[in-house]
Amino acid sequence: MVKGFSSKNMKELTQKEFKFSNSMRTDWRNYIREVALEELRAQTVMGGVGEVVQIDECLLRGRRKANRGRLLTGDNVPSRRRNNYGGVSNKGPWIFGMIHVSTKELRLFQVDKRDAATLGSLIAKHILPGTTVDSDEWAAYHCIPSQRNTAKLGLAHREPQC
């Protein structure tokens, strides 16, 4: 039932697997929605004085070697555009993540923009003041100490030493 709730075609999936009436399906959908919302509301803020939370962002996109090969059926590539080399590039979503170092609690967020306002609001909502925030010194993270009164450890991007 939870699998059906999380998919786009819940009605068809639940009719095939379970012989539920429309009212029963609606009741279950509402119940699962309430449980999911309560779980989201119950999330506490991470960190505290003397604790470390690591943050980073990444762009998720698939790239085939030499732009060859087939796209799998699960790949959803709505926009295709030419890159500088004449190949087709696929744009994927930006993911912002934070992990509490000692408890290994992980939170991931899909963000449209990686600007200071967007990331700063997520940090303010999910990380306690006084927490040591470990980041890669990206420009949008420069707002962290002023907003949350946090210390910041920097890990600048470097070329690998061979």
PDB file of C-alpha atoms in Angstrom:
ATOM      1  CA  MET A   1       0.000   0.000   0.000  1.00  0.00           C
ATOM      2  CA  VAL A   2       2.860   2.382   0.820  1.00  0.00           C
ATOM      3  CA  LYS A   3       4.447   1.568  -2.546  1.00  0.00           C
ATOM      4  CA  GLY A   4       1.204   2.552  -4.234  1.00  0.00           C
ATOM      5  CA  PHE A   5       1.009   5.782  -2.243  1.00  0.00           C
ATOM      6  CA  SER A   6       4.470   6.829  -3.349  1.00  0.00           C
ATOM      7  CA  SER A   7       3.901   6.104  -7.037  1.00  0.00           C
ATOM      8  CA  LYS A   8       2.131   8.289  -9.564  1.00  0.00           C
ATOM      9  CA  ASN A   9      -0.407   5.659 -10.553  1.00  0.00           C
ATOM     10  CA  MET A  10      -1.668   4.754  -7.098  1.00  0.00           C
ATOM     11  CA  LYS A  11      -5.212   4.009  -8.188  1.00  0.00           C
ATOM     12  CA  GLU A  12      -4.250   1.450 -10.830  1.00  0.00           C
ATOM     13  CA  LEU A  13      -1.573  -0.172  -8.683  1.00  0.00           C
ATOM     14  CA  THR A  14      -3.787  -0.612  -5.639  1.00  0.00           C
ATOM     15  CA  GLN A  15      -6.661  -1.932  -7.751  1.00  0.00           C
ATOM     16  CA  LYS A  16      -4.388  -4.632  -9.187  1.00  0.00           C
ATOM     17  CA  GLU A  17      -2.640  -5.693  -5.983  1.00  0.00           C
ATOM     18  CA  PHE A  18      -5.450  -5.124  -3.479  1.00  0.00           C
ATOM     19  CA  LYS A  19      -9.147  -5.400  -4.088  1.00  0.00           C
ATOM     20  CA  PHE A  20      -9.944  -2.146  -2.277  1.00  0.00           C
ATOM     21  CA  SER A  21     -12.990  -0.041  -2.849  1.00  0.00           C
ATOM     22  CA  ASN A  22     -12.567   3.642  -3.648  1.00  0.00           C
ATOM     23  CA  SER A  23     -13.487   4.687  -0.102  1.00  0.00           C
ATOM     24  CA  MET A  24     -11.034   2.206   1.450  1.00  0.00           C
ATOM     25  CA  ARG A  25      -8.256   3.398  -0.871  1.00  0.00           C
ATOM     26  CA  THR A  26      -9.006   7.027   0.045  1.00  0.00           C
ATOM     27  CA  ASP A  27      -8.961   6.221   3.767  1.00  0.00           C
ATOM     28  CA  TRP A  28      -5.605   4.460   3.480  1.00  0.00           C
ATOM     29  CA  ARG A  29      -4.132   7.262   1.357  1.00  0.00           C
ATOM     30  CA  ASN A  30      -5.192   9.842   3.938  1.00  0.00           C
ATOM     31  CA  TYR A  31      -3.795   7.732   6.781  1.00  0.00           C
ATOM     32  CA  ILE A  32      -0.413   7.270   5.067  1.00  0.00           C
ATOM     33  CA  ARG A  33      -0.295  10.992   4.295  1.00  0.00           C
ATOM     34  CA  GLU A  34      -0.934  11.808   7.987  1.00  0.00           C
ATOM     35  CA  VAL A  35       1.812   9.425   9.123  1.00  0.00           C
ATOM     36  CA  ALA A  36       4.287  10.945   6.648  1.00  0.00           C
ATOM     37  CA  LEU A  37       3.417  14.495   7.734  1.00  0.00           C
ATOM     38  CA  GLU A  38       3.781  13.620  11.417  1.00  0.00           C
ATOM     39  CA  GLU A  39       7.187  12.110  10.725  1.00  0.00           C
ATOM     40  CA  LEU A  40       8.289  15.275   8.942  1.00  0.00           C
ATOM     41  CA  ARG A  41       6.989  17.471  11.761  1.00  0.00           C
ATOM     42  CA  ALA A  42       8.708  15.328  14.387  1.00  0.00           C
ATOM     43  CA  GLN A  43      12.165  15.941  12.926  1.00  0.00           C
ATOM     44  CA  THR A  44      14.269  17.774  15.442  1.00  0.00           C
ATOM     45  CA  VAL A  45      17.077  20.142  14.626  1.00  0.00           C
ATOM     46  CA  MET A  46      20.545  18.656  14.312  1.00  0.00           C
ATOM     47  CA  GLY A  47      23.722  19.481  16.166  1.00  0.00           C
ATOM     48  CA  GLY A  48      24.467  21.484  19.268  1.00  0.00           C
ATOM     49  CA  VAL A  49      27.439  23.070  20.968  1.00  0.00           C
ATOM     50  CA  GLY A  50      30.561  21.003  20.307  1.00  0.00           C
ATOM     51  CA  GLU A  51      28.917  18.826  17.635  1.00  0.00           C
ATOM     52  CA  VAL A  52      29.794  18.732  13.938  1.00  0.00           C
ATOM     53  CA  VAL A  53      27.412  18.707  10.970  1.00  0.00           C
ATOM     54  CA  GLN A  54      28.822  18.365   7.465  1.00  0.00           C
ATOM     55  CA  ILE A  55      27.032  20.056   4.556  1.00  0.00           C
ATOM     56  CA  ASP A  56      27.517  19.845   0.807  1.00  0.00           C
ATOM     57  CA  GLU A  57      25.637  20.091  -2.455  1.00  0.00           C
ATOM     58  CA  CYS A  58      25.857  18.102  -5.672  1.00  0.00           C
ATOM     59  CA  LEU A  59      24.327  18.026  -9.117  1.00  0.00           C
ATOM     60  CA  LEU A  60      22.759  14.694  -9.996  1.00  0.00           C
ATOM     61  CA  ARG A  61      22.770  14.003 -13.672  1.00  0.00           C
ATOM     62  CA  GLY A  62      23.540  10.999 -15.716  1.00  0.00           C
ATOM     63  CA  ARG A  63      26.132  11.211 -18.419  1.00  0.00           C
ATOM     64  CA  ARG A  64      26.892   8.459 -20.825  1.00  0.00           C
ATOM     65  CA  LYS A  65      30.462   8.030 -21.998  1.00  0.00           C
ATOM     66  CA  ALA A  66      30.875   9.839 -25.325  1.00  0.00           C
ATOM     67  CA  ASN A  67      27.091  10.443 -25.231  1.00  0.00           C
ATOM     68  CA  ARG A  68      26.551   6.880 -26.411  1.00  0.00           C
ATOM     69  CA  GLY A  69      24.524   4.057 -25.025  1.00  0.00           C
ATOM     70  CA  ARG A  70      20.878   3.750 -24.317  1.00  0.00           C
ATOM     71  CA  LEU A  71      18.824   5.508 -21.711  1.00  0.00           C
ATOM     72  CA  LEU A  72      17.237   3.106 -19.287  1.00  0.00           C
ATOM     73  CA  THR A  73      13.476   3.074 -18.911  1.00  0.00           C
ATOM     74  CA  GLY A  74      13.753   4.711 -15.498  1.00  0.00           C
ATOM     75  CA  ASP A  75      15.665   7.695 -16.893  1.00  0.00           C
ATOM     76  CA  ASN A  76      13.433  10.712 -17.284  1.00  0.00           C
ATOM     77  CA  VAL A  77      15.203  13.213 -19.517  1.00  0.00           C
ATOM     78  CA  PRO A  78      12.693  15.989 -20.275  1.00  0.00           C
ATOM     79  CA  SER A  79      15.113  18.602 -21.563  1.00  0.00           C
ATOM     80  CA  ARG A  80      17.946  17.882 -23.919  1.00  0.00           C
ATOM     81  CA  ARG A  81      20.308  20.573 -25.023  1.00  0.00           C
ATOM     82  CA  ARG A  82      23.596  20.744 -26.845  1.00  0.00           C
ATOM     83  CA  ASN A  83      26.736  21.284 -24.828  1.00  0.00           C
ATOM     84  CA  ASN A  84      29.882  23.047 -26.055  1.00  0.00           C
ATOM     85  CA  TYR A  85      31.257  19.906 -27.638  1.00  0.00           C
ATOM     86  CA  GLY A  86      28.224  19.105 -29.765  1.00  0.00           C
ATOM     87  CA  GLY A  87      26.963  16.343 -27.496  1.00  0.00           C
ATOM     88  CA  VAL A  88      23.673  16.249 -25.665  1.00  0.00           C
ATOM     89  CA  SER A  89      23.768  17.107 -21.974  1.00  0.00           C
ATOM     90  CA  ASN A  90      21.166  16.137 -19.406  1.00  0.00           C
ATOM     91  CA  LYS A  91      20.393  18.569 -16.610  1.00  0.00           C
ATOM     92  CA  GLY A  92      19.608  17.020 -13.264  1.00  0.00           C
ATOM     93  CA  PRO A  93      18.460  18.318  -9.868  1.00  0.00           C
ATOM     94  CA  TRP A  94      20.671  19.981  -7.251  1.00  0.00           C
ATOM     95  CA  ILE A  95      20.725  18.107  -3.951  1.00  0.00           C
ATOM     96  CA  PHE A  96      21.753  19.771  -0.686  1.00  0.00           C
ATOM     97  CA  GLY A  97      22.692  17.415   2.108  1.00  0.00           C
ATOM     98  CA  MET A  98      23.664  17.571   5.751  1.00  0.00           C
ATOM     99  CA  ILE A  99      24.936  14.778   7.961  1.00  0.00           C
ATOM    100  CA  HIS A 100      25.463  14.785  11.717  1.00  0.00           C
ATOM    101  CA  VAL A 101      28.940  13.305  12.181  1.00  0.00           C
ATOM    102  CA  SER A 102      28.363  11.453  15.458  1.00  0.00           C
ATOM    103  CA  THR A 103      24.803  10.152  14.955  1.00  0.00           C
ATOM    104  CA  LYS A 104      25.088   9.681  11.150  1.00  0.00           C
ATOM    105  CA  GLU A 105      21.661  11.288  10.718  1.00  0.00           C
ATOM    106  CA  LEU A 106      21.338  12.334   7.081  1.00  0.00           C
ATOM    107  CA  ARG A 107      18.984  14.854   5.490  1.00  0.00           C
ATOM    108  CA  LEU A 108      18.756  15.512   1.763  1.00  0.00           C
ATOM    109  CA  PHE A 109      16.855  18.320   0.050  1.00  0.00           C
ATOM    110  CA  GLN A 110      16.227  18.978  -3.625  1.00  0.00           C
ATOM    111  CA  VAL A 111      16.835  22.685  -4.253  1.00  0.00           C
ATOM    112  CA  ASP A 112      16.193  24.778  -7.341  1.00  0.00           C
ATOM    113  CA  LYS A 113      18.838  27.371  -6.501  1.00  0.00           C
ATOM    114  CA  ARG A 114      22.059  27.078  -4.524  1.00  0.00           C
ATOM    115  CA  ASP A 115      22.109  30.693  -3.416  1.00  0.00           C
ATOM    116  CA  ALA A 116      22.774  31.940   0.107  1.00  0.00           C
ATOM    117  CA  ALA A 117      19.091  32.606   0.825  1.00  0.00           C
ATOM    118  CA  THR A 118      17.935  29.090  -0.086  1.00  0.00           C
ATOM    119  CA  LEU A 119      20.743  27.183   1.619  1.00  0.00           C
ATOM    120  CA  GLY A 120      20.825  29.582   4.574  1.00  0.00           C
ATOM    121  CA  SER A 121      17.141  29.002   5.294  1.00  0.00           C
ATOM    122  CA  LEU A 122      17.632  25.218   5.246  1.00  0.00           C
ATOM    123  CA  ILE A 123      20.621  25.524   7.561  1.00  0.00           C
ATOM    124  CA  ALA A 124      18.711  27.815   9.926  1.00  0.00           C
ATOM    125  CA  LYS A 125      15.756  25.422  10.011  1.00  0.00           C
ATOM    126  CA  HIS A 126      17.677  22.172  10.534  1.00  0.00           C
ATOM    127  CA  ILE A 127      20.907  23.029  12.421  1.00  0.00           C
ATOM    128  CA  LEU A 128      21.097  24.358  15.989  1.00  0.00           C
ATOM    129  CA  PRO A 129      23.072  27.532  16.772  1.00  0.00           C
ATOM    130  CA  GLY A 130      26.559  26.805  18.081  1.00  0.00           C
ATOM    131  CA  THR A 131      26.993  23.735  15.881  1.00  0.00           C
ATOM    132  CA  THR A 132      30.277  23.411  14.020  1.00  0.00           C
ATOM    133  CA  VAL A 133      29.368  23.326  10.340  1.00  0.00           C
ATOM    134  CA  ASP A 134      31.918  21.588   8.129  1.00  0.00           C
ATOM    135  CA  SER A 135      31.656  22.789   4.533  1.00  0.00           C
ATOM    136  CA  ASP A 136      33.710  23.139   1.371  1.00  0.00           C
ATOM    137  CA  GLU A 137      33.897  26.967   1.583  1.00  0.00           C
ATOM    138  CA  TRP A 138      31.549  27.499  -1.342  1.00  0.00           C
ATOM    139  CA  ALA A 139      30.455  31.146  -1.702  1.00  0.00           C
ATOM    140  CA  ALA A 140      26.854  30.574  -0.560  1.00  0.00           C
ATOM    141  CA  TYR A 141      28.109  29.181   2.755  1.00  0.00           C
ATOM    142  CA  HIS A 142      29.746  32.472   3.757  1.00  0.00           C
ATOM    143  CA  CYS A 143      26.401  33.494   5.297  1.00  0.00           C
ATOM    144  CA  ILE A 144      26.510  30.657   7.848  1.00  0.00           C
ATOM    145  CA  PRO A 145      28.396  32.310  10.747  1.00  0.00           C
ATOM    146  CA  SER A 146      26.362  35.507  10.648  1.00  0.00           C
ATOM    147  CA  GLN A 147      23.002  33.725  10.492  1.00  0.00           C
ATOM    148  CA  ARG A 148      23.490  30.896  12.968  1.00  0.00           C
ATOM    149  CA  ASN A 149      26.420  31.959  15.160  1.00  0.00           C
ATOM    150  CA  THR A 150      28.270  28.834  14.111  1.00  0.00           C
ATOM    151  CA  ALA A 151      31.902  28.046  13.664  1.00  0.00           C
ATOM    152  CA  LYS A 152      32.868  26.910  10.211  1.00  0.00           C
ATOM    153  CA  LEU A 153      35.569  24.466   9.236  1.00  0.00           C
ATOM    154  CA  GLY A 154      36.638  24.921   5.667  1.00  0.00           C
ATOM    155  CA  LEU A 155      37.658  22.301   3.183  1.00  0.00           C
ATOM    156  CA  ALA A 156      38.545  24.059  -0.036  1.00  0.00           C
ATOM    157  CA  HIS A 157      38.259  22.193  -3.325  1.00  0.00           C
ATOM    158  CA  ARG A 158      41.713  20.959  -4.303  1.00  0.00           C
ATOM    159  CA  GLU A 159      43.228  19.054  -7.170  1.00  0.00           C
ATOM    160  CA  PRO A 160      44.225  15.524  -6.161  1.00  0.00           C
ATOM    161  CA  GLN A 161      47.928  15.162  -5.487  1.00  0.00           C
ATOM    162  CA  CYS A 162      49.460  12.347  -7.510  1.00  0.00           C
TER     163      CYS A 162
END
